[in-house]
Every structure is written in C-alpha cells, then in structure tokens.
C-alpha angles and dihedrals in degrees: 000000000000117000091241091054091049092051092047092049099041110129137157117246121194096185101088134159140165137333109059118185113279141183118352093000091056090046089053092049090051092046090052091052092050089067086082119132110272117179110211093010089263093150092205093176130124116180120187122190118214120190142139114012091351088075090065089047089052087052089053089050090051090050091050091049093050092050090050094049098038116026087179093062112127122238087246091057092047093048093047093050092046089056096053096088088058091067093091137025093238135031124192111203105203117196137173111229096197119211130189108261130165094222103031115059121200095264092057091051092050091048089050090055088050089054088053090054091049090048089054091053092049095046092047091052093045088058097048098264128110140211147176132218122229135173119158127144094321090065089061099041117115088204090059093044091051092046090053092049093250126137120251087244093057118102119223101212098175147014093199112195113205139183144103114316113246092192136015114275115264117260109256125190110244128199119251121234088254090058094061108025133074133171120255113207101179138285 
C-alpha cells in the first residue's frame, strides 16, 4: 500500500479481536512509530504494552482512580470503566516523559508523543490490524499514572487499543481541506 493510500484510508476501528501483533511484527510497528518528529532528539516517549491478564489489572486501576476522583460514582459506572481495557487484545499506553531541553519545549515533546501514537495507528493499519485512540479522564489521573509507573509530570497522550478488525471501520465524515485551511496574506 502506498503511503498516500494509507493516509487517505486511515480510520479508527473499535471492533477488535485477536490476534494482536506479536514478536518481530510488533517490534517493526513500534520501530515505525519511533520515526516521529522529535525536535532536539529528546526522545520523550514512553510506551507501555498491556495485554492478557494485565488488561484486567488496568481495568482495576481505572476503577480505583474513578473511586478516588468521584466517591459518588455508581457501581455500574465503576464496572463499565473497569471493562474498557478488555475491548482489544493489546493496548499501547503512549506517554510523553517531558525533559527540560533548551530547544524542545514541553508542548513539542507532547506533540512528538502524539506523533508516535499516530505512527502506531498507521503502522497497525498498514499491516492489516486496526486500532483506536482514547484518552479521557484516566489519561489525566495521577492514580493511573502512578499505577503505570509514570511520573505525575508525564502526559498520557493515548490509550491506543489494537488488534485485528472484526468488521470494517464505520464511515466517518471527514473535513475537506477547504474546511480547515485559509490563506494568510500578511499582517
């Protein structure tokens, strides 16, 4: 598949099943994603892989974080959130571990980690897999960061769910270039 075809066809797919990429194929997907732009060669990326029984443990961590942030959360809300990591056979947790750098401010390091997550999605799709990117309150929870071994200053930019698509991705309306661009002709 040509890169232009891949970019034109890229779509999230939340209907995932086994298998997830493993071994050398997973290593290649990760290596592809690490080609992300990185001003100053800071390499601020941390990527955790969550699979098997660890997905249920991530769900337990989510439940603990919800209870800590919202003591009024219902048991139904807690149970629903705890089940989310079971939606796919593999989750990549992509974080920016920001470091002080004279040429690469924090925002650039966070954007670089976002580019890694996008690279993962593209590389997954190029190899016949699929994925979808989620954040939500758990990405900003200090309880979750601590449970994952991340620093409070780290930024979780994606819980990227990955696996084999069980159905075609849904058609989503996309903006046209004209919808989001405008000429700038000077001040």
